[in-house]
Coordinates of C-alpha atoms and ligand atoms in Angstrom, one line a residue:
X22 CA 110.1 89.9 119.8
X23 CA 106.9 88.5 121.3
X24 CA 107.1 85.3 123.4
X25 CA 105.1 82.3 122.3
X26 CA 102.7 82.8 125.2
X27 CA 101.9 86.3 124.1
X28 CA 101.1 85.2 120.5
X29 CA 99.0 82.3 121.9
X30 CA 97.1 84.7 124.2
X31 CA 96.3 87.0 121.2
X32 CA 94.7 84.2 119.3
X33 CA 93.0 82.8 122.4
X34 CA 91.4 86.3 122.8
X35 CA 90.2 86.3 119.2
X36 CA 92.6 88.7 117.6
X37 CA 93.8 88.3 114.0
X38 CA 97.5 87.5 114.1
X39 CA 100.0 89.4 112.0
X40 CA 102.2 87.8 109.3
X41 CA 105.2 88.1 111.7
X42 CA 103.3 86.4 114.6
X43 CA 102.2 83.5 112.3
X44 CA 105.7 83.3 110.9
X45 CA 107.1 83.0 114.5
X46 CA 104.6 80.1 115.3
X47 CA 105.5 78.2 112.1
X48 CA 109.2 78.7 112.6
X49 CA 108.8 77.5 116.2
X50 CA 107.3 74.3 114.8
X51 CA 110.0 73.7 112.3
X52 CA 113.1 74.6 114.4
X53 CA 111.8 73.3 117.7
X54 CA 112.0 76.7 119.4
X55 CA 108.3 76.4 120.6
X56 CA 107.6 73.5 122.9
X57 CA 105.0 71.0 122.0
X58 CA 102.7 72.3 124.7
X59 CA 102.9 75.8 123.2
X60 CA 102.3 74.6 119.7
X61 CA 99.4 72.5 120.9
X62 CA 97.9 75.4 122.8
X63 CA 98.1 77.6 119.7
X64 CA 96.5 74.9 117.5
X65 CA 93.6 74.6 119.9
X66 CA 93.2 78.4 120.0
X67 CA 93.1 78.4 116.2
X68 CA 90.5 75.6 116.2
X69 CA 88.3 77.7 118.5
X70 CA 88.9 81.2 117.2
X71 CA 89.5 80.4 113.5
X72 CA 91.6 82.5 111.1
X73 CA 90.7 85.3 108.7
X74 CA 91.4 84.6 104.9
X75 CA 94.4 86.8 105.3
X76 CA 95.8 84.9 108.3
X77 CA 95.1 81.6 106.5
X78 CA 97.1 82.8 103.5
X79 CA 100.0 84.0 105.7
X80 CA 99.9 80.6 107.5
X81 CA 100.0 78.6 104.3
X82 CA 102.8 80.7 102.9
X83 CA 104.9 80.3 106.1
X84 CA 104.2 76.5 106.2
X85 CA 105.3 76.2 102.5
X86 CA 108.5 78.2 103.1
X87 CA 109.3 76.2 106.3
X88 CA 111.2 73.9 103.8
X89 CA 112.4 73.8 100.2
X90 CA 110.1 74.7 97.4
X91 CA 110.9 72.6 94.3
X92 CA 112.1 74.7 91.4
X93 CA 110.8 73.2 88.2
X94 CA 111.4 76.3 86.1
X95 CA 113.7 74.2 83.8
X96 CA 110.6 72.3 82.7
X97 CA 108.9 74.3 80.0
X98 CA 105.7 72.3 79.7
X99 CA 102.7 73.2 82.0
X100 CA 102.7 71.4 85.3
X101 CA 99.5 70.3 87.0
X102 CA 98.7 68.2 90.1
X103 CA 95.6 66.7 91.6
X104 CA 95.0 66.1 95.3
X105 CA 92.2 64.2 97.0
X106 CA 91.2 64.9 100.6
X107 CA 90.9 61.1 100.9
X108 CA 88.3 58.5 100.3
X109 CA 87.7 54.7 100.2
X110 CA 88.8 53.0 97.0
X111 CA 90.1 56.3 95.7
X112 CA 92.8 55.0 93.3
X113 CA 92.3 57.9 90.8
X114 CA 95.8 59.4 91.1
X115 CA 97.3 56.2 89.9
X116 CA 95.7 56.3 86.4
X117 CA 94.9 60.0 86.1
X118 CA 98.5 61.1 86.4
X119 CA 99.7 59.0 83.4
X120 CA 96.6 60.1 81.4
X121 CA 97.4 63.7 82.0
X122 CA 101.1 63.2 81.2
X123 CA 100.1 61.4 78.0
X124 CA 98.2 64.7 77.1
X125 CA 101.5 66.6 77.3
X126 CA 101.1 68.1 80.8
X127 CA 103.8 67.3 83.4
X128 CA 102.5 65.8 86.6
X129 CA 104.7 66.4 89.7
X130 CA 102.8 64.5 92.4
X131 CA 104.0 64.3 96.0
X132 CA 101.5 62.0 97.8
X133 CA 100.9 60.7 101.3
X134 CA 100.3 57.3 103.0
X135 CA 97.0 56.1 104.2
X136 CA 96.1 56.8 107.8
X137 CA 92.9 55.6 109.5
X138 CA 90.2 54.4 107.2
X139 CA 91.3 56.2 104.0
X140 CA 94.0 54.8 101.7
X141 CA 97.1 56.5 100.5
X142 CA 98.6 56.6 97.0
X143 CA 102.1 55.7 98.2
X144 CA 100.9 52.4 99.8
X145 CA 99.1 51.5 96.6
X146 CA 102.2 52.2 94.5
X147 CA 104.4 50.2 96.9
X148 CA 102.4 47.1 96.2
X149 CA 104.1 47.1 92.8
X150 CA 107.3 45.0 93.5
X151 CA 110.4 47.2 93.6
X152 CA 108.5 50.5 93.2
X153 CA 110.5 53.3 95.0
X154 CA 108.5 56.3 96.2
X155 CA 111.5 57.8 98.1
X156 CA 113.2 59.9 95.5
X157 CA 115.3 62.9 96.3
X158 CA 114.1 66.2 94.9
X159 CA 116.9 66.1 92.3
X160 CA 115.8 62.7 91.1
X161 CA 112.2 63.8 91.1
X162 CA 113.1 66.8 88.9
X163 CA 115.2 64.6 86.5
X164 CA 112.3 62.1 86.2
X165 CA 109.9 64.9 85.4
X166 CA 112.2 66.2 82.7
X167 CA 112.6 62.7 81.2
X168 CA 109.1 61.2 81.3
X169 CA 106.9 64.1 82.5
X170 CA 105.6 62.2 85.5
X171 CA 106.7 61.3 89.0
X172 CA 104.7 60.0 92.0
X173 CA 106.8 60.2 95.2
X174 CA 106.5 60.6 98.9
X175 CA 107.1 63.7 101.0
X176 CA 110.8 64.4 101.4
X177 CA 112.2 65.5 104.8
X178 CA 112.9 69.0 103.5
X179 CA 109.4 69.6 102.1
X180 CA 107.1 71.6 104.5
X181 CA 108.7 70.3 107.7
X182 CA 106.5 72.5 109.9
X183 CA 103.5 70.5 108.6
X184 CA 105.1 67.3 109.5
X185 CA 105.5 68.5 113.1
X186 CA 102.1 70.2 113.4
X187 CA 100.1 67.4 111.7
X188 CA 101.5 64.9 114.2
X189 CA 100.5 67.1 117.1
X190 CA 97.0 67.8 115.6
X191 CA 96.5 64.0 115.3
X192 CA 96.8 63.5 119.0
X193 CA 95.3 66.8 120.3
X194 CA 91.9 66.8 118.6
X195 CA 92.9 69.7 116.4
X196 CA 92.6 68.2 112.9
X197 CA 89.1 69.7 112.2
X198 CA 89.9 73.3 111.4
X199 CA 89.5 74.7 108.0
X200 CA 92.5 77.1 108.2
X201 CA 94.7 74.4 109.6
X202 CA 93.7 71.9 106.9
X203 CA 94.2 74.5 104.2
X204 CA 97.7 75.4 105.4
X205 CA 98.6 71.7 105.7
X206 CA 97.4 70.6 102.3
X207 CA 98.4 73.6 100.3
X208 CA 101.9 74.0 101.9
X209 CA 102.8 70.5 100.6
X210 CA 101.1 70.8 97.2
X211 CA 102.5 74.3 96.4
X212 CA 106.0 73.2 97.4
X213 CA 105.9 70.7 94.5
X214 CA 106.7 73.3 91.8
X215 CA 103.3 73.1 90.1
X216 CA 101.6 75.7 88.0
X217 CA 98.0 74.7 88.7
X218 CA 96.2 72.5 91.1
X219 CA 92.9 70.5 91.1
X220 CA 91.5 69.3 94.4
X221 CA 89.0 66.5 94.9
X222 CA 87.3 67.5 98.2
X223 CA 85.2 64.6 99.4
X224 CA 82.2 64.6 101.7
X225 CA 80.1 61.8 103.2
X226 CA 80.4 58.7 105.4
X227 CA 83.7 57.6 103.9
X228 CA 85.4 61.0 103.8
X229 CA 87.2 62.6 106.7
X230 CA 84.9 65.6 106.3
X231 CA 81.4 64.1 106.6
X232 CA 79.4 67.2 106.2
X233 CA 78.8 68.6 102.7
X234 CA 78.5 72.2 103.9
X235 CA 81.8 72.0 105.7
X236 CA 83.4 70.3 102.7
X237 CA 82.2 73.2 100.5
X238 CA 83.6 75.7 102.9
X239 CA 87.0 73.8 102.8
X240 CA 86.9 73.7 99.0
X241 CA 86.3 77.4 98.8
X242 CA 89.0 78.3 101.3
X243 CA 91.5 76.0 99.4
X244 CA 90.7 77.6 96.1
X245 CA 90.8 81.1 97.3
X246 CA 94.1 80.8 99.2
X247 CA 95.9 78.9 96.4
X248 CA 94.6 81.3 93.8
X249 CA 95.7 84.3 95.9
X250 CA 99.2 82.6 96.1
X251 CA 99.4 82.7 92.3
X252 CA 98.4 79.1 91.6
X253 CA 95.1 78.8 89.6
X254 CA 93.1 76.1 91.5
X255 CA 89.7 74.4 91.3
X256 CA 88.1 72.0 93.6
X257 CA 85.6 69.3 92.7
X258 CA 83.2 68.5 95.5
X259 CA 82.5 64.8 95.3
X260 CA 80.3 62.4 97.3
X261 CA 82.1 59.6 99.3
X262 CA 79.3 57.5 100.7
X263 CA 80.0 54.3 98.7
X264 CA 83.5 53.1 97.9
X265 CA 84.9 54.3 94.5
X266 CA 85.0 51.4 92.1
X267 CA 84.8 47.8 93.0
X268 CA 88.1 47.3 94.9
X269 CA 89.4 48.5 98.3
X270 CA 93.0 47.5 99.2
X271 CA 96.4 48.4 97.8
X272 CA 97.3 45.8 95.2
X273 CA 93.6 45.3 94.3
X274 CA 93.3 49.0 93.6
X275 CA 96.4 49.1 91.4
X276 CA 94.8 46.3 89.4
X277 CA 91.6 48.4 89.0
X278 CA 93.6 51.4 87.9
X279 CA 95.3 49.3 85.2
X280 CA 91.7 48.3 84.1
X281 CA 90.9 52.1 83.9
X282 CA 94.0 52.6 81.7
X283 CA 92.8 49.8 79.5
X284 CA 89.4 51.5 79.0
X285 CA 87.7 48.9 81.3
X286 CA 87.3 51.1 84.4
X287 CA 84.1 51.2 86.5
X288 CA 81.7 54.0 85.5
X289 CA 81.9 55.9 88.8
X290 CA 85.7 55.9 88.9
X291 CA 85.9 57.1 85.3
X292 CA 83.2 59.8 86.0
X293 CA 85.4 61.4 88.7
X294 CA 88.6 60.7 86.7
X295 CA 87.3 62.6 83.7
X296 CA 85.9 65.5 85.7
X297 CA 89.2 66.0 87.5
X298 CA 91.3 65.5 84.3
X299 CA 89.2 68.0 82.4
X300 CA 89.8 70.7 85.0
X301 CA 93.6 70.0 85.0
X302 CA 93.8 70.4 81.2
X303 CA 91.5 73.5 81.2
X304 CA 93.5 75.2 84.0
X305 CA 96.8 74.6 82.2
X306 CA 95.2 76.0 79.1
X307 CA 96.3 73.2 76.8
X308 CA 92.6 73.0 75.8
X309 CA 89.9 75.6 75.9
X310 CA 86.7 73.5 76.3
X311 CA 85.6 70.6 78.4
X312 CA 84.7 68.6 75.3
X313 CA 88.3 69.0 73.9
X314 CA 89.7 68.0 77.3
X315 CA 87.5 64.9 77.4
X316 CA 88.5 63.9 73.9
X317 CA 92.2 64.2 74.7
X318 CA 91.8 62.1 77.9
X319 CA 89.7 59.4 76.1
X320 CA 92.3 59.3 73.3
X321 CA 95.1 58.8 75.9
X322 CA 93.4 55.6 76.9
X323 CA 92.2 54.5 73.5
X324 CA 95.7 54.9 72.0
X325 CA 97.5 53.1 74.8
X326 CA 99.6 56.2 75.5
X327 CA 98.4 56.5 79.1
X328 CA 99.1 52.9 79.8
X329 CA 102.6 53.3 78.3
X330 CA 103.2 56.3 80.5
X331 CA 102.2 54.2 83.6
X332 CA 104.7 51.5 82.5
X333 CA 107.4 54.2 82.0
X334 CA 106.9 55.6 85.4
X335 CA 107.1 52.1 87.1
X336 CA 110.4 51.4 85.3
X337 CA 111.8 54.9 86.1
X338 CA 111.0 54.2 89.8
X339 CA 112.5 50.8 89.9
X340 CA 109.3 48.8 89.8
X341 CA 108.3 45.6 87.9
X342 CA 106.3 46.9 85.0
X343 CA 105.3 43.4 84.1
X344 CA 102.4 43.8 86.6
X345 CA 100.7 45.9 83.9
X346 CA 100.2 42.8 81.7
X347 CA 100.3 40.1 84.4
X348 CA 98.3 41.0 87.5
X349 CA 99.5 37.8 89.1
X350 CA 102.8 39.5 89.8
X351 CA 101.0 41.8 92.3
X352 CA 100.9 40.6 95.9
X353 CA 98.0 38.1 96.4
X354 CA 96.4 37.1 99.6
X355 CA 96.3 33.5 100.8
X356 CA 92.6 33.4 101.8
X357 CA 89.5 34.3 99.7
X358 CA 85.9 34.5 100.8
X359 CA 82.9 35.4 98.6
X360 CA 80.1 37.2 100.4
X361 CA 76.9 36.1 98.7
X362 CA 73.4 37.7 98.6
X363 CA 70.9 35.9 100.8
X364 CA 68.1 37.2 98.6
X365 CA 67.4 38.7 95.2
X366 CA 66.8 42.5 94.9
X367 CA 68.6 45.8 94.4
X368 CA 71.7 47.0 96.1
X369 CA 70.5 49.9 98.1
X370 CA 73.6 50.7 100.1
X371 CA 77.4 49.9 100.2
X372 CA 78.7 51.8 103.2
X373 CA 82.1 53.2 102.4
X374 CA 83.1 53.5 106.0
X375 CA 82.0 50.0 106.8
X376 CA 84.0 48.5 103.9
X377 CA 87.0 50.7 104.8
X378 CA 87.0 49.4 108.4
X379 CA 86.7 45.8 107.1
X380 CA 89.8 46.5 104.9
X381 CA 91.6 48.1 107.8
X382 CA 90.8 45.0 110.0
X383 CA 92.4 42.8 107.2
X384 CA 95.6 44.9 107.4
X385 CA 95.1 47.1 104.2
X386 CA 95.6 50.3 106.2
X387 CA 97.2 51.6 109.4
X388 CA 95.6 52.7 112.6
X389 CA 98.9 54.5 113.7
X390 CA 101.4 56.1 111.4
X391 CA 104.1 53.5 112.3
X392 CA 102.0 50.5 111.4
X393 CA 102.9 48.3 108.4
X394 CA 100.3 47.6 105.7
X395 CA 99.6 44.3 104.0
X396 CA 99.5 45.2 100.3
X397 CA 97.6 42.0 99.2
X398 CA 94.5 42.2 101.4
X399 CA 91.2 44.0 100.9
X400 CA 87.9 43.6 99.0
X401 CA 87.3 43.2 95.3
X402 CA 84.2 42.6 93.1
X403 CA 82.1 44.9 95.2
X404 CA 78.6 45.5 93.9
X405 CA 77.4 49.1 93.3
X406 CA 74.4 50.9 94.6
X407 CA 71.5 50.5 92.1
X408 CA 72.6 47.1 90.7
X409 CA 70.2 44.2 90.6
X410 CA 71.4 41.0 92.3
X411 CA 70.2 37.4 92.3
X412 CA 70.0 35.3 95.4
X413 CA 73.4 33.7 95.9
X414 CA 75.3 36.1 93.7
X415 CA 78.6 37.5 94.9
X416 CA 78.4 40.9 96.6
X417 CA 82.1 41.2 97.2
X418 CA 85.2 39.1 97.7
X419 CA 87.4 39.3 100.8
X420 CA 91.2 38.8 100.3
X421 CA 92.9 38.0 103.7
X422 CA 96.1 36.6 105.1
X423 CA 94.8 35.9 108.6
X424 CA 91.9 33.6 109.6
X425 CA 90.8 35.7 112.5
X426 CA 90.8 39.0 110.5
X427 CA 88.9 37.2 107.7
X428 CA 86.2 36.0 110.0
X429 CA 85.7 39.5 111.5
X430 CA 85.8 41.2 108.1
X431 CA 83.1 38.9 106.9
X432 CA 80.6 40.3 109.4
X433 CA 81.8 43.8 108.8
X434 CA 81.3 43.5 105.0
X435 CA 78.0 41.8 105.4
X436 CA 76.7 44.7 107.5
X437 CA 78.0 47.2 105.0
X438 CA 76.0 45.9 101.9
X439 CA 72.2 46.2 101.9
X440 CA 69.9 44.5 99.4
X441 CA 66.2 45.2 99.3
X442 CA 63.2 45.4 96.9
X443 CA 63.5 49.2 96.4
X444 CA 65.0 50.1 93.1
X445 CA 67.7 52.7 93.8
X446 CA 69.6 55.0 91.4
X447 CA 73.4 55.0 91.3
X448 CA 74.3 58.1 93.4
X449 CA 75.5 61.2 91.7
X450 CA 79.1 61.8 92.7
X451 CA 80.0 65.2 91.3
X452 CA 78.3 67.9 93.4
X453 CA 79.9 71.1 92.3
X454 CA 83.1 72.5 90.8
X455 CA 84.4 75.3 93.0
X456 CA 86.3 78.0 91.1
X457 CA 85.0 77.1 87.7
X458 CA 84.2 80.1 85.6
X459 CA 86.0 82.3 88.1
X460 CA 88.3 83.4 85.2
Ligands
URA507 N1 95.3 66.1 104.8 C1 96.4 66.9 105.1 O1 97.4 66.7 104.5 N2 96.3 67.8 106.1 C2 95.2 68.0 106.8 O2 95.2 68.8 107.7 C3 94.1 67.2 106.6 C4 94.1 66.3 105.5

């Protein structure tokens, strides 16, 4: 058996590793038989030397099998999930999952928490009083059988090697590697027990991958590895320069998702929602055309079925479903501040990263994994690029619980929104669908 240093040296020297060598590395992460310095050295060697598609597939498979893989064979309906690489104001999972479940497709969704400037689905859900994201895999399966929908957090036995490696990558400047990202995302998603997967790969100022070319490369790698592992997958490449929708912050985003389920969602959010939902329904083959998929998704909202599914999920996970009809039951911040336009004109920019950093300053996110979040704070009523505004009209509302944070966030939000005389088009969000038409 090769020692860790021999396997590390082979990658350092640019060789492709065998399935056994990759297996030894991933096992070493999961069972602690490789020291942190050996794991970190290997991660850095991978960042520099890369991995072939074959190595990436072996890596993803080993990561997935480092823990349990949920067995959902007892559920006969098709099972689809969606995953976003993370954005600002990205609340789409909250309303898309019940829309898809209302169309007869089971949605087993295991999500993450927000870290840095991007939000996390679990934090948003936990702003609903009582909502429990910590279900066991047995309870997760039972809920999927009962209501066709569960949104939970990663259990300790799911892809444990990723938990270890992701924590090391975070502090050793080894996050930015396509094979490592691929293995990390797919090991968790493919362990959920899904049949098909749709990915929202974001690029732009508010995304963790700023560069569109790199994001496309990531999307292609994700689609080809997951497809090779027997899970039909597509990736939608979407722009993330402006926040999605008009709210950023946990409870505020839950409120906006409920608006989406009532048919009152902002156009940009619904554009991305329908595009992802169409791909989920097409991949599971419950429809054969995009038009049919779109009609089913629209009907899930118009009939109220998707909103009912959302209520059912809240009740099943111990939450207070009255928030759906009474938004006042969601956490509310103590201090409100309206940022007003100093002149009339057109909104030419709303910087997603700037808004996200303002929300982070207010306490909506966490700088370190152990930080607590304040579910009530954030920004609502944000204007959108291309809108005409009058002098004195509201550009966004800050929700805060701390005077100091509020005063800093005011300046940060003001710098993030630009108004000028130039009439600007609302940006196009959907860049490309990777894997579409691949058969
Ligand atoms: N999200 C993940 O889960 N893993 C990565 O490596 C990057 C983003």
